[in-house]
Amino acid sequence: MHSHASPDTDPAHWLDQIAQLDPERLLLETPDGQRVTYAAMNQRVDRVAAALARRAVVAGDRVVAQVEKSPDALAL
């Protein structure tokens, strides 16, 4: 299936761009005080993407996940 995301609309693309330009820039802080930078979130997104690819998930596949609200949920 063809992805309709362009570099302007693909969150993974802009996340990667900011992570490269300003890796220590704060992306979010959780209520319990966990601070996540753009670079750290970019690494989380890459790990999730790699895990899905290892399971043969491709663009257009549907994935269901029940997760707690967390930075890892955003990465997913």
Backbone as a ProteinNet text record, in pm:
[ID]
protein_1_A
[PRIMARY]
MHSHASPDTDPAHWLDQIAQLDPERLLLETPDGQRVTYAAMNQRVDRVAAALARRAVVAGDRVVAQVEKSPDALAL
[TERTIARY]
84	0	88.3	51.5	127.8	94.8	196.8	176.8	148.2	50.8	16.9	87.3	168.8	240.6	352.1	364.1	474.6	565.8	686.5	774.2	709.1	616.1	549.6	442.7	386.5	275.8	311.2	428.8	469.8	535.1	469.8	528	665.9	689.6	821.6	929.3	894.9	992.9	1028.3	926.4	960.4	1023.9	987.1	1052.8	1201	1230.8	1369.9	1446.3	1383.9	1449.4	1485.5	1391.3	1417.8	1520.6	1511.8	1608.4	1750.5	1764.8	1897.5	1944.9	1854.1	1891.7	1913.2	1830.8	1834.6	1799.3	1888.8	1856	1815.8	1864.6	1833.6	1711	1644.8	1523.4	1415.6	1350.7	1249.4	1122.6	1076.4	952.1	835.1	854.2	745.7	800.4	717.9	746.7	620.6	635.4	521.2	485.3	364.6	325.6	419	485.1	577.1	718.6	736.2	863.9	958.2	916.1	1002.3	1011.1	1133.5	1156.2	1206	1143.2	1177	1216.5	1338.2	1386.4	1341.4	1357.1	1325.2	1411.5	1539.2	1628.4	1584.5	1547.3	1503.9	1375.3	1280.3	1156.4	1184.4	1273.6	1309.3	1366.1	1447.3	1501.7	1390.2	1294.7	1182.1	1099.9	1073.9	996.7	1070.4	1202.1	1281.3	1274.3	1278.5	1270.4	1134.1	1027.4	893.4	881.2	928.7	921.5	998.8	1115.1	1196	1125.3	1063.2	991.4	873.5	802.8	690.8	741.2	851	907	952	1008.8	1048.8	929.2	814	691.2	617.7	686.6	635.8	517.4	507.2	404.4	453	366.7	402.5	299.3	332.7	242	106	2.6	-132.5	-188.4	-101.6	-147.9	-209.2	-303.2	-363.1	-301.3	-267.9	-207.6	-292.2	-326.6	-404.2	-315.3	-317.8	-239.2	-318	-318.6	-379.2	-264.9	-244	-130.1	-172.4	-96	-115.8	-67.5	-119.8	-71.2	74.4	163.8	305.6	380.7	507.8	588.8	599.8	604.9	612.9	485.2	370.8	244.9	249.3	306.3	320.4	413.4	518.6	612.3	542.1	454.4	379.3	286.7
-117.5	0	123.6	221.5	345.3	439.7	497.5	594.9	731.2	801.2	934.4	1043.9	1005.2	1103.8	1166.2	1295.7	1367.1	1415.2	1459.4	1510.6	1621.9	1696.4	1804.8	1754.5	1636.9	1588.2	1464.4	1410.6	1288.1	1323.6	1292	1326.6	1264.9	1145.6	1083.2	1166.1	1227.2	1309.2	1434.6	1507.8	1630.4	1599.2	1488.2	1447.9	1423.4	1351.6	1323.1	1451.8	1544.3	1670.6	1750	1764.1	1839.5	1766.1	1632.7	1554.2	1575.2	1592.4	1615.9	1758.2	1855.2	1995.7	2035.7	1981.9	2022.7	1902.1	1802	1674.7	1685.8	1783.5	1794.6	1880.8	1927.4	2007.3	1921.5	1976.5	1903.9	1889.8	1766.4	1738.9	1733.5	1662.9	1653.5	1620.1	1652.2	1615.2	1552	1434.5	1361.7	1414	1383.7	1428.6	1379.1	1264.1	1213.4	1268.9	1364.6	1432.5	1375	1271.9	1217.4	1318.8	1349.7	1446.1	1370	1396.9	1326.7	1429.3	1415.8	1506.3	1455.3	1540.6	1499.6	1381	1383.1	1273	1142.7	1149.9	1029.7	974.3	1061.2	1014.5	957.2	1019.1	968.3	826.3	801.2	666.7	568.7	612.4	525.8	490.1	590	566	466.8	484.2	391.7	249	233.1	99	35.6	113.5	61	21.3	107.2	76.7	-50.4	-66.4	-186.1	-310.8	-299.7	-414.3	-453.8	-355.9	-385.7	-447.2	-394.9	-449.3	-594	-625.3	-764.1	-859	-804.6	-885.4	-876.1	-826	-816.3	-720.6	-622.6	-520.1	-420.6	-388.2	-294.7	-182.5	-76.6	37.1	-12.8	33.6	-6.3	-113.7	-188.6	-288.4	-216.8	-282.3	-227.4	-296.4	-215.6	-266.9	-217	-306	-269.9	-287.7	-187.8	-196.5	-133.2	-199.7	-142.4	-106.6	22.9	69.6	182.7	198.5	310.9	438.7	551.8	680.2	694.8	713.8	723.7	772.5	811	844.7	727.8	603.9	489.4	473.5	507	502.4	602.9	720.7	819.1	768.1	700.3	645.7	542.6	465.9	365.5	433.2
0	0	0	-75.7	-87.3	27.7	86	192.5	131.6	186.8	137.1	216.4	312.8	393.7	311.2	323.8	261.5	373.8	339.5	446	528.4	467.6	540.2	637	610.6	693.3	774.6	756.1	825.2	958.6	1070.9	1201.3	1223.3	1170.6	1187.1	1118.4	1007.4	934.3	1014.5	1062	1135.1	1268.9	1331.3	1454.8	1429.8	1322.2	1286.4	1256.6	1185.6	1152.6	1277.7	1369.1	1491.9	1577.1	1582.4	1660.5	1607.9	1478.1	1421.9	1447.7	1436.5	1452.8	1598.5	1687.2	1827.9	1915.3	1922.3	1987.2	2133.5	2204.6	2347.7	2375.3	2270.7	2287.3	2353.1	2453.2	2527.3	2443.4	2426.9	2355.1	2452.3	2564.1	2661.4	2798.9	2897.9	3035.6	3092.3	3151	3204.2	3343.2	3389.5	3523.8	3634.4	3610.3	3712.9	3697.1	3605.8	3591.9	3487	3416.5	3310.7	3197.3	3157	3049.2	2926.4	2812.9	2689.6	2584.4	2533.8	2429.1	2292.1	2192.5	2055.5	2013.6	2049.8	2011.9	2078.7	2205.1	2276.1	2215.4	2182.1	2119.6	1981.7	1908.6	1776.5	1787.5	1889.1	1911.2	1947.4	2028.9	2064.2	1940.6	1857.2	1734.3	1644.5	1632.4	1550.1	1604.7	1738	1797.6	1772	1785.2	1758.6	1611.8	1521.4	1378.4	1346.1	1405.7	1380.8	1433.6	1550.7	1607.4	1518.3	1466.9	1377.1	1246.2	1194.6	1069.5	1088.6	1205.7	1233	1233.3	1258.3	1259	1125.3	1024.5	887.1	873.2	962.3	948.6	843.7	749.7	642.3	637.3	565.5	549.4	502.9	570.1	536.8	627.2	694.6	790.4	910.7	972.8	1094.4	1214.6	1312.9	1436.2	1552.1	1641.1	1759.3	1881	1968.7	2091	2204.3	2317.2	2436.5	2529.8	2547.5	2625.5	2719.7	2824.8	2915	2846.4	2888	2837.9	2882.7	2786.4	2818.8	2695.1	2713.5	2596.5	2498.9	2549.7	2460.7	2378.1	2436.9	2361.3	2246.7	2272.1	2163.5	2055.2	2092.8	1994.7	1906.3	1965.5	1889.5	1791.8
[MASK]
++++++++++++++++++++++++++++++++++++++++++++++++++++++++++++++++++++++++++++

